[in-house]
């Protein structure tokens, strides 16, 4: 079974530039999450999708972050414009059944904002 | 506001001995708890979970203990193996949807 795929693995940009991350969840997993993990901290939920609908985006900084999952499969997370404090690993995760907590994570996309 | 806390950033244990990783939480509404393991340059992988209706769950070498009155859970690994060296995150949820993660404990098992 293929795991959660994310790209790019690494991205370096200057502040005020934009960046997009892509995630393809495990086939059949209706629930998809984007987490932000800043160095030395635990993952923090940015947004949760159930199929192509948003379940929770309360911690997404909507002035600069956006995410979509148009066809209920893969998803894109965009940051525009980026700030220095956005430097982090962006983790995508999916699960078959929300509530079990068994999330399957991708390898993450490491963003460095200079 | 950190609702899930792992106060030990790192832990070193000799191979074959017991590793005990601790986690504290503040939200009394949390009813489901998990541990994840993370190797460098990889995403976290699920290790073990426990519901608030239990106080212990065991899976092979891994056992999670939950003390609801103290709002504390711990992960025991016995015997510890070098391959267990990783960062361990605990996570908690009140709804089963949004999970709050701790800051992680880096475990080193010394051969």
Coordinates of N, CA and C in Angstrom, one line a residue:
Chain A
X1 N 0.9 -1.2 0.0 CA 0.0 0.0 0.0 C 0.9 1.2 0.0
X2 N 0.7 2.1 -0.9 CA 1.4 3.3 -1.0 C 1.1 4.2 0.1
X3 N 2.1 5.0 0.7 CA 1.9 5.9 1.8 C 1.4 7.2 1.3
X4 N 1.4 8.2 2.2 CA 1.1 9.6 1.9 C 2.2 10.2 1.2
X5 N 2.0 10.8 0.1 CA 3.0 11.4 -0.7 C 3.0 12.9 -0.6
X6 N 4.1 13.5 -0.4 CA 4.2 14.9 -0.3 C 5.3 15.5 -1.2
X7 N 5.1 16.7 -1.8 CA 6.2 17.3 -2.5 C 6.0 18.8 -2.4
X8 N 7.1 19.6 -2.5 CA 8.5 19.1 -2.6 C 8.9 18.7 -1.2
X9 N 10.0 18.0 -1.0 CA 10.5 17.7 0.3 C 11.2 18.9 1.0
X10 N 11.8 19.7 0.2 CA 12.5 20.9 0.7 C 12.2 22.1 -0.2
X11 N 12.1 23.3 0.4 CA 11.8 24.5 -0.3 C 12.5 25.7 0.5
X12 N 13.2 26.5 -0.2 CA 13.8 27.7 0.4 C 13.3 28.8 -0.4
X13 N 12.7 29.8 0.3 CA 12.2 31.0 -0.4 C 12.6 32.2 0.4
X14 N 12.4 33.4 -0.2 CA 12.6 34.6 0.6 C 11.3 35.1 1.1
X15 N 11.3 35.9 2.2 CA 10.1 36.4 2.7 C 9.3 37.2 1.7
X16 N 8.0 37.1 1.8 CA 7.1 37.8 0.9 C 6.9 37.0 -0.4
X17 N 7.7 35.9 -0.6 CA 7.4 35.1 -1.8 C 6.3 34.1 -1.5
X18 N 5.8 33.4 -2.5 CA 4.8 32.4 -2.2 C 5.3 31.0 -2.5
X19 N 4.6 30.0 -1.9 CA 5.0 28.6 -2.0 C 3.8 27.7 -1.9
X20 N 3.8 26.6 -2.6 CA 2.7 25.6 -2.5 C 3.3 24.3 -2.3
X21 N 2.5 23.5 -1.4 CA 2.9 22.1 -1.1 C 1.7 21.2 -1.6
X22 N 2.1 20.1 -2.0 CA 1.1 19.1 -2.5 C 1.1 17.8 -1.7
X23 N 0.0 17.3 -1.6 CA -0.2 16.0 -0.8 C -1.2 15.1 -1.5
X24 N -0.8 13.8 -1.6 CA -1.7 12.8 -2.1 C -1.8 11.8 -1.0
X25 N -3.0 11.6 -0.4 CA -3.2 10.7 0.7 C -3.3 9.3 0.3
X26 N -3.3 8.4 1.3 CA -3.5 7.0 1.0 C -4.9 6.8 0.3
X27 N -4.9 5.9 -0.7 CA -6.1 5.7 -1.4 C -7.2 5.2 -0.5
X28 N -8.4 5.9 -0.7 CA -9.5 5.5 0.1 C -9.7 6.3 1.4
X29 N -8.6 7.0 1.8 CA -8.7 7.8 3.0 C -9.5 9.1 2.8
X30 N -10.6 9.2 3.4 CA -11.5 10.4 3.1 C -11.0 11.6 3.9
X31 N -10.3 11.4 5.0 CA -9.9 12.5 5.9 C -8.5 12.9 5.7
X32 N -8.2 14.2 5.5 CA -6.9 14.7 5.2 C -6.6 15.9 6.1
X33 N -5.4 15.9 6.6 CA -4.9 16.9 7.6 C -3.6 17.6 7.1
X34 N -3.5 18.9 7.3 CA -2.2 19.6 7.2 C -1.8 20.0 8.6
X35 N -0.6 19.7 8.9 CA 0.0 20.1 10.2 C 1.2 20.9 9.9
X36 N 1.5 21.9 10.8 CA 2.7 22.6 10.8 C 3.6 22.2 12.0
X37 N 4.8 21.9 11.8 CA 5.7 21.5 12.9 C 6.9 22.5 12.9
X38 N 6.9 23.4 13.8 CA 8.1 24.3 13.9 C 9.1 23.6 14.8
X39 N 10.4 23.8 14.5 CA 11.5 23.2 15.1 C 11.3 23.2 16.7
X40 N 11.4 22.1 17.3 CA 11.3 22.0 18.8 C 9.9 21.9 19.3
X41 N 8.9 21.9 18.4 CA 7.5 21.9 18.8 C 6.9 20.7 18.3
X42 N 5.7 20.4 18.8 CA 4.9 19.3 18.2 C 4.1 19.7 17.0
X43 N 3.6 18.8 16.2 CA 2.8 19.2 15.1 C 1.5 20.0 15.6
X44 N 1.2 21.0 14.8 CA 0.0 21.8 15.1 C -1.0 21.7 13.9
X45 N -2.2 21.4 14.1 CA -3.2 21.3 13.0 C -3.5 22.6 12.4
X46 N -3.3 22.6 11.1 CA -3.7 23.8 10.3 C -5.1 23.7 9.8
X47 N -5.4 22.5 9.1 CA -6.7 22.3 8.5 C -7.0 20.8 8.4
X48 N -8.3 20.5 8.5 CA -8.7 19.1 8.3 C -9.8 19.1 7.3
X49 N -9.7 18.2 6.3 CA -10.7 18.0 5.3 C -11.4 16.6 5.5
X50 N -12.7 16.6 5.2 CA -13.4 15.3 5.1 C -13.9 15.3 3.7
X51 N -13.4 14.4 2.9 CA -13.6 14.5 1.4 C -13.1 15.8 0.9
X52 N -14.0 16.6 0.2 CA -13.5 17.9 -0.2 C -14.0 19.1 0.6
X53 N -14.6 18.7 1.8 CA -15.1 19.8 2.7 C -14.2 20.0 3.8
X54 N -14.2 21.3 4.3 CA -13.4 21.6 5.4 C -14.1 21.3 6.7
X55 N -13.4 20.6 7.6 CA -14.0 20.2 8.9 C -13.5 21.2 10.0
X56 N -12.3 21.6 9.9 CA -11.7 22.5 10.9 C -10.5 23.2 10.3
X57 N -10.7 24.5 10.3 CA -9.6 25.4 9.8 C -9.3 26.5 10.8
X58 N -9.7 26.3 12.1 CA -9.7 27.4 13.0 C -8.3 27.9 13.3
X59 N -7.2 27.0 13.1 CA -5.9 27.5 13.4 C -5.1 27.8 12.1
X60 N -5.8 28.0 11.0 CA -5.1 28.3 9.7 C -5.1 29.8 9.6
X61 N -3.9 30.4 9.5 CA -3.8 31.9 9.3 C -4.3 32.3 7.9
X62 N -5.6 32.6 7.9 CA -6.2 32.7 6.6 C -5.8 33.9 5.8
X63 N -5.1 34.9 6.4 CA -4.7 36.0 5.7 C -3.5 35.7 4.7
X64 N -2.9 34.5 5.0 CA -1.7 34.2 4.2 C -1.7 32.7 3.7
X65 N -2.4 31.9 4.5 CA -2.5 30.4 4.2 C -3.8 30.1 3.5
X66 N -3.7 29.2 2.5 CA -5.0 28.7 1.9 C -4.7 27.2 1.6
X67 N -5.8 26.4 1.6 CA -5.7 25.0 1.3 C -6.9 24.6 0.5
X68 N -6.7 23.6 -0.4 CA -7.9 23.1 -1.1 C -7.8 21.6 -1.3
X69 N -8.9 21.0 -1.5 CA -8.9 19.6 -1.8 C -10.1 19.4 -2.7
X70 N -9.9 19.9 -4.0 CA -11.1 20.1 -4.9 C -11.8 18.8 -5.2
X71 N -11.1 17.7 -5.5 CA -11.8 16.5 -5.9 C -11.8 15.5 -4.8
X72 N -11.5 15.9 -3.6 CA -11.6 15.0 -2.4 C -10.5 14.0 -2.4
X73 N -9.4 14.2 -3.2 CA -8.3 13.3 -3.1 C -7.1 14.0 -2.7
X74 N -6.3 14.5 -3.7 CA -5.1 15.2 -3.3 C -5.4 16.7 -2.8
X75 N -4.4 17.3 -2.2 CA -4.6 18.6 -1.6 C -3.4 19.5 -1.8
X76 N -3.6 20.8 -1.8 CA -2.6 21.8 -1.9 C -2.7 22.8 -0.8
X77 N -1.6 23.1 -0.2 CA -1.4 24.1 0.8 C -0.6 25.2 0.3
X78 N -1.1 26.4 0.3 CA -0.4 27.6 -0.2 C -0.1 28.6 0.9
X79 N 1.1 29.2 0.8 CA 1.4 30.3 1.7 C 1.8 31.5 0.8
X80 N 1.1 32.6 1.0 CA 1.3 33.8 0.2 C 0.9 35.1 0.9
X81 N 1.7 36.0 1.3 CA 3.2 35.9 1.2 C 3.8 35.2 2.4
X82 N 4.9 34.6 2.3 CA 5.6 33.9 3.4 C 6.3 34.9 4.3
X83 N 6.3 34.5 5.6 CA 7.0 35.2 6.6 C 8.1 34.4 7.2
X84 N 9.0 35.0 7.9 CA 10.1 34.2 8.5 C 9.6 33.1 9.4
X85 N 8.5 33.4 10.2 CA 8.0 32.5 11.2 C 7.3 31.3 10.5
X86 N 7.1 31.3 9.2 CA 6.5 30.2 8.5 C 7.5 29.1 8.3
X87 N 8.8 29.3 8.6 CA 9.8 28.2 8.5 C 9.4 27.1 9.4
X88 N 9.2 25.9 8.8 CA 8.7 24.8 9.5 C 8.6 23.6 8.6
X89 N 8.3 22.4 9.1 CA 7.9 21.3 8.3 C 6.4 21.2 8.2
X90 N 5.9 21.1 7.0 CA 4.5 20.9 6.8 C 4.2 19.5 6.5
X91 N 3.4 18.9 7.4 CA 3.1 17.5 7.4 C 1.7 17.3 6.9
X92 N 1.5 16.4 6.0 CA 0.2 16.0 5.5 C -0.1 14.6 6.1
X93 N -1.3 14.4 6.5 CA -1.7 13.1 7.1 C -3.1 12.7 6.6
X94 N -3.3 11.4 6.6 CA -4.7 11.0 6.2 C -5.1 9.9 7.1
X95 N -6.4 9.7 7.2 CA -6.9 8.5 8.0 C -8.1 8.0 7.3
X96 N -8.4 6.7 7.6 CA -9.5 6.1 7.0 C -10.8 6.5 7.7
X97 N -10.7 6.5 9.1 CA -11.8 6.7 9.9 C -11.5 7.8 11.0
X98 N -12.0 9.0 10.9 CA -11.7 10.0 11.9 C -12.2 9.5 13.2
X99 N -11.5 9.8 14.3 CA -11.9 9.4 15.6 C -11.0 8.3 16.2
X100 N -10.4 7.5 15.3 CA -9.5 6.5 15.7 C -8.1 7.1 16.1
X101 N -7.8 8.2 15.5 CA -6.6 8.9 15.8 C -5.4 8.3 15.1
X102 N -5.6 7.2 14.3 CA -4.4 6.6 13.7 C -4.2 7.3 12.4
X103 N -3.4 8.4 12.4 CA -3.1 9.1 11.3 C -1.9 8.6 10.6
X104 N -1.9 8.6 9.3 CA -0.7 8.2 8.5 C -0.1 9.4 7.9
X105 N 1.1 9.7 8.3 CA 1.8 10.9 7.9 C 2.7 10.7 6.7
X106 N 2.8 11.8 5.9 CA 3.8 11.8 4.9 C 5.2 12.2 5.5
X107 N 6.2 12.3 4.6 CA 7.5 12.6 5.1 C 7.7 14.1 5.4
X108 N 6.8 14.9 5.0 CA 6.8 16.3 5.3 C 7.5 17.1 4.2
X109 N 7.2 18.4 4.2 CA 7.8 19.4 3.3 C 8.5 20.4 4.2
X110 N 9.8 20.5 4.1 CA 10.5 21.4 5.0 C 10.7 22.8 4.3
X111 N 10.1 23.8 4.9 CA 10.2 25.2 4.3 C 11.1 26.0 5.1
X112 N 12.0 26.7 4.4 CA 12.9 27.7 5.0 C 12.6 29.0 4.4
X113 N 12.3 30.0 5.2 CA 12.0 31.4 4.7 C 13.1 32.3 5.1
X114 N 13.8 32.9 4.1 CA 15.0 33.7 4.4 C 14.6 35.2 4.4
Chain B
X1 N -1.2 28.2 24.1 CA -1.5 27.4 25.3 C -1.2 26.0 25.0
X2 N -0.2 25.4 25.7 CA 0.2 24.0 25.4 C -0.7 23.1 26.2
X3 N -1.6 22.4 25.6 CA -2.5 21.5 26.4 C -1.9 20.2 26.6
X4 N -0.9 19.8 25.9 CA -0.2 18.5 26.1 C 1.3 18.8 26.2
X5 N 1.8 18.3 27.3 CA 3.2 18.7 27.6 C 4.1 17.4 27.8
X6 N 5.2 17.5 27.2 CA 6.2 16.4 27.4 C 7.4 17.2 28.0
X7 N 7.6 17.1 29.3 CA 8.6 17.9 30.0 C 10.1 17.5 29.8
X8 N 10.2 16.2 29.3 CA 11.6 15.7 29.1 C 12.0 15.8 27.7
X9 N 12.8 16.7 27.2 CA 13.1 16.8 25.8 C 13.9 15.6 25.3
X10 N 14.7 14.9 26.3 CA 15.5 13.8 25.8 C 15.6 12.8 27.0
X11 N 15.9 11.5 26.5 CA 16.1 10.4 27.5 C 17.0 9.4 26.9
X12 N 18.0 9.0 27.7 CA 18.9 7.9 27.3 C 18.8 6.7 28.2
X13 N 18.8 5.6 27.5 CA 18.5 4.3 28.2 C 19.5 3.2 27.7
X14 N 19.9 2.4 28.5 CA 20.7 1.2 28.0 C 19.9 0.2 27.4
X15 N 20.4 -0.4 26.3 CA 19.7 -1.5 25.6 C 19.3 -2.6 26.6
X16 N 18.1 -3.0 26.5 CA 17.6 -4.1 27.4 C 16.8 -3.6 28.6
X17 N 17.1 -2.3 29.0 CA 16.4 -1.7 30.1 C 15.0 -1.1 29.7
X18 N 14.3 -0.6 30.7 CA 13.0 0.0 30.4 C 13.1 1.4 30.1
X19 N 12.4 1.9 29.1 CA 12.3 3.3 28.8 C 10.9 3.8 29.2
X20 N 10.9 4.9 29.9 CA 9.6 5.4 30.4 C 9.5 6.9 29.9
X21 N 8.5 7.1 29.0 CA 8.3 8.5 28.5 C 7.0 9.0 29.1
X22 N 7.1 10.2 29.5 CA 5.9 10.8 30.2 C 5.2 11.9 29.5
X23 N 4.0 12.1 29.8 CA 3.2 13.1 29.1 C 2.1 13.6 30.0
X24 N 1.9 14.9 30.1 CA 0.9 15.5 31.0 C -0.1 16.3 30.1
X25 N -1.3 16.4 30.5 CA -2.3 17.2 29.7 C -3.1 18.0 30.7
X26 N -3.7 19.1 30.2 CA -4.4 20.0 31.0 C -5.9 20.0 30.8
X27 N -6.4 19.5 29.6 CA -7.8 19.5 29.3 C -8.5 18.3 29.8
X28 N -9.4 18.4 30.8 CA -10.0 17.3 31.3 C -11.0 16.6 30.4
X29 N -11.3 17.3 29.3 CA -12.2 16.7 28.3 C -11.5 15.8 27.3
X30 N -10.2 15.7 27.3 CA -9.5 14.7 26.5 C -9.9 13.3 26.9
X31 N -10.3 12.5 25.8 CA -10.7 11.2 26.1 C -10.0 10.1 25.2
X32 N -9.1 10.6 24.4 CA -8.4 9.6 23.6 C -6.9 10.1 23.4
X33 N -6.0 9.1 23.6 CA -4.6 9.5 23.7 C -3.8 8.5 22.8
X34 N -2.8 9.1 22.2 CA -1.9 8.3 21.3 C -0.5 8.6 21.5
X35 N 0.3 7.7 21.1 CA 1.8 7.9 21.0 C 2.2 7.7 19.5
X36 N 3.1 8.6 19.1 CA 3.6 8.5 17.7 C 5.1 8.4 17.9
X37 N 5.8 7.8 17.0 CA 7.2 7.7 16.9 C 7.7 8.3 15.6
X38 N 8.8 9.1 15.7 CA 9.3 9.8 14.5 C 10.8 9.6 14.4
X39 N 11.2 9.1 13.2 CA 12.6 9.0 12.9 C 13.0 10.3 12.1
X40 N 14.2 10.6 12.0 CA 14.7 11.8 11.3 C 14.2 11.8 9.8
X41 N 13.8 12.9 9.3 CA 13.4 13.0 7.9 C 12.2 12.1 7.5
X42 N 11.5 11.6 8.5 CA 10.3 10.9 8.2 C 9.1 11.5 8.9
X43 N 7.9 11.2 8.5 CA 6.7 11.6 9.2 C 6.5 10.7 10.4
X44 N 5.8 11.2 11.4 CA 5.5 10.4 12.6 C 4.7 9.2 12.2
X45 N 4.9 8.1 12.9 CA 4.1 6.8 12.7 C 3.4 6.5 14.0
X46 N 2.2 6.0 13.8 CA 1.4 5.6 15.0 C 2.0 4.5 15.7
X47 N 2.0 4.6 17.0 CA 2.6 3.5 17.9 C 1.5 2.8 18.7
X48 N 0.8 3.5 19.5 CA -0.2 2.9 20.4 C -1.2 3.9 20.9
X49 N -2.4 3.5 21.2 CA -3.4 4.4 21.7 C -4.1 3.9 23.0
X50 N -4.8 4.8 23.6 CA -5.6 4.4 24.8 C -6.8 5.3 24.9
X51 N -7.9 4.7 25.2 CA -9.1 5.4 25.5 C -9.2 5.7 27.0
X52 N -10.0 6.8 27.3 CA -10.1 7.2 28.7 C -10.9 6.2 29.5
X53 N -11.5 5.2 28.9 CA -12.2 4.2 29.7 C -11.3 3.1 30.2
X54 N -10.0 3.1 29.7 CA -9.0 2.2 30.2 C -7.9 2.9 30.9
X55 N -7.2 2.1 31.7 CA -6.0 2.7 32.3 C -4.7 2.1 31.8
X56 N -4.8 1.1 30.9 CA -3.6 0.5 30.4 C -3.9 -0.2 29.1
X57 N -2.9 -0.1 28.2 CA -3.1 -0.8 26.9 C -1.7 -1.3 26.5
X58 N -1.6 -2.5 26.1 CA -0.3 -3.1 25.9 C -0.3 -3.7 24.5
X59 N 0.9 -3.5 23.8 CA 1.1 -4.0 22.5 C 2.6 -4.4 22.4
X60 N 2.8 -5.7 22.6 CA 4.2 -6.2 22.5 C 5.0 -5.6 23.6
X61 N 6.1 -4.9 23.2 CA 7.0 -4.3 24.1 C 6.5 -2.9 24.6
X62 N 5.5 -2.5 24.1 CA 5.0 -1.1 24.4 C 3.7 -1.2 25.2
X63 N 3.7 -0.4 26.3 CA 2.5 -0.3 27.1 C 2.3 1.2 27.5
X64 N 1.0 1.6 27.3 CA 0.7 2.9 27.7 C -0.2 2.9 28.9
X65 N 0.1 3.7 29.9 CA -0.6 3.8 31.1 C -1.3 5.2 31.2
X66 N -2.5 5.2 31.6 CA -3.3 6.5 31.7 C -3.7 6.7 33.2
X67 N -3.4 7.8 33.7 CA -3.9 8.2 35.1 C -4.7 9.5 34.9
X68 N -6.0 9.3 34.8 CA -6.9 10.4 34.5 C -6.9 11.4 35.7
X69 N -6.9 11.0 36.9 CA -7.0 11.9 38.0 C -5.7 12.8 38.0
X70 N -4.6 12.3 37.6 CA -3.4 13.1 37.5 C -3.2 13.8 36.2
X71 N -4.1 13.5 35.2 CA -3.9 14.0 33.8 C -2.5 13.6 33.3
X72 N -2.2 12.4 33.4 CA -0.9 11.9 33.1 C -0.9 10.6 32.3
X73 N -0.1 10.5 31.3 CA 0.1 9.2 30.7 C 1.5 8.9 30.4
X74 N 1.9 7.7 30.4 CA 3.2 7.3 30.2 C 3.3 6.1 29.2
X75 N 4.4 6.1 28.5 CA 4.7 5.0 27.6 C 5.9 4.2 28.1
X76 N 5.7 2.9 28.3 CA 6.8 2.1 28.7 C 7.3 1.2 27.6
X77 N 8.6 1.1 27.4 CA 9.1 0.3 26.3 C 10.1 -0.7 27.0
X78 N 9.8 -2.0 27.0 CA 10.6 -2.9 27.6 C 10.7 -4.3 26.9
X79 N 11.8 -4.8 26.5 CA 13.1 -4.2 26.7 C 13.4 -3.2 25.6
X80 N 14.1 -2.1 25.9 CA 14.5 -1.1 24.9 C 15.5 -1.7 23.9
X81 N 15.3 -1.3 22.7 CA 16.3 -1.7 21.6 C 16.8 -0.5 20.9
X82 N 18.0 -0.6 20.3 CA 18.6 0.5 19.6 C 17.7 1.1 18.5
X83 N 16.9 0.2 17.9 CA 16.0 0.7 16.9 C 14.8 1.5 17.4
X84 N 14.7 1.5 18.7 CA 13.6 2.4 19.3 C 14.1 3.8 19.4
X85 N 15.3 4.1 19.2 CA 15.8 5.5 19.2 C 15.1 6.4 18.2
X86 N 14.4 7.3 18.7 CA 13.5 8.2 17.9 C 13.0 9.3 18.7
X87 N 12.2 10.2 18.1 CA 11.4 11.1 18.9 C 10.0 10.6 19.1
X88 N 9.5 10.7 20.3 CA 8.2 10.2 20.6 C 7.3 11.3 21.0
X89 N 6.1 11.4 20.3 CA 5.1 12.4 20.6 C 3.9 11.8 21.2
X90 N 3.4 12.4 22.3 CA 2.1 12.0 22.7 C 1.1 13.0 22.1
X91 N -0.2 12.6 22.0 CA -1.2 13.4 21.4 C -2.5 13.1 22.1
X92 N -3.4 14.1 22.2 CA -4.7 13.9 22.9 C -5.8 14.6 22.2
X93 N -7.0 14.0 22.4 CA -8.1 14.6 21.7 C -9.4 14.5 22.6
X94 N -10.2 15.5 22.4 CA -11.5 15.5 23.1 C -12.6 15.1 22.2
X95 N -12.4 15.2 20.9 CA -13.5 15.0 19.9 C -13.1 13.8 19.0
X96 N -11.9 13.3 19.0 CA -11.5 12.3 18.1 C -11.1 12.9 16.8
X97 N -11.2 14.1 16.6 CA -10.8 14.8 15.4 C -9.5 15.6 15.5
X98 N -9.6 16.7 16.2 CA -8.4 17.5 16.4 C -7.5 16.9 17.5
X99 N -6.3 16.5 17.1 CA -5.4 16.0 18.1 C -4.3 17.1 18.5
X100 N -4.1 17.2 19.7 CA -3.1 18.2 20.2 C -1.8 17.4 20.6
X101 N -0.7 17.8 20.0 CA 0.5 17.0 20.2 C 1.4 17.7 21.2
X102 N 2.2 16.9 21.9 CA 3.2 17.4 22.8 C 4.4 17.8 22.0
X103 N 5.5 18.3 22.6 CA 6.7 18.8 21.9 C 7.7 17.6 21.7
X104 N 7.4 16.5 22.2 CA 8.3 15.3 21.8 C 9.4 15.1 22.8
X105 N 9.7 13.8 23.0 CA 10.9 13.4 23.8 C 11.8 12.5 22.9
X106 N 13.0 12.9 22.8 CA 14.0 12.2 22.0 C 14.6 11.1 22.8
X107 N 14.4 9.9 22.4 CA 14.9 8.7 23.1 C 16.1 8.1 22.4
X108 N 17.1 7.9 23.2 CA 18.4 7.3 22.6 C 18.6 6.0 23.4
X109 N 18.6 4.9 22.7 CA 18.9 3.6 23.4 C 20.3 3.2 23.1
X110 N 21.1 3.1 24.1 CA 22.5 2.9 24.0 C 22.8 1.4 23.9
X111 N 23.5 0.9 22.8 CA 23.8 -0.5 22.7 C 24.7 -1.0 23.8

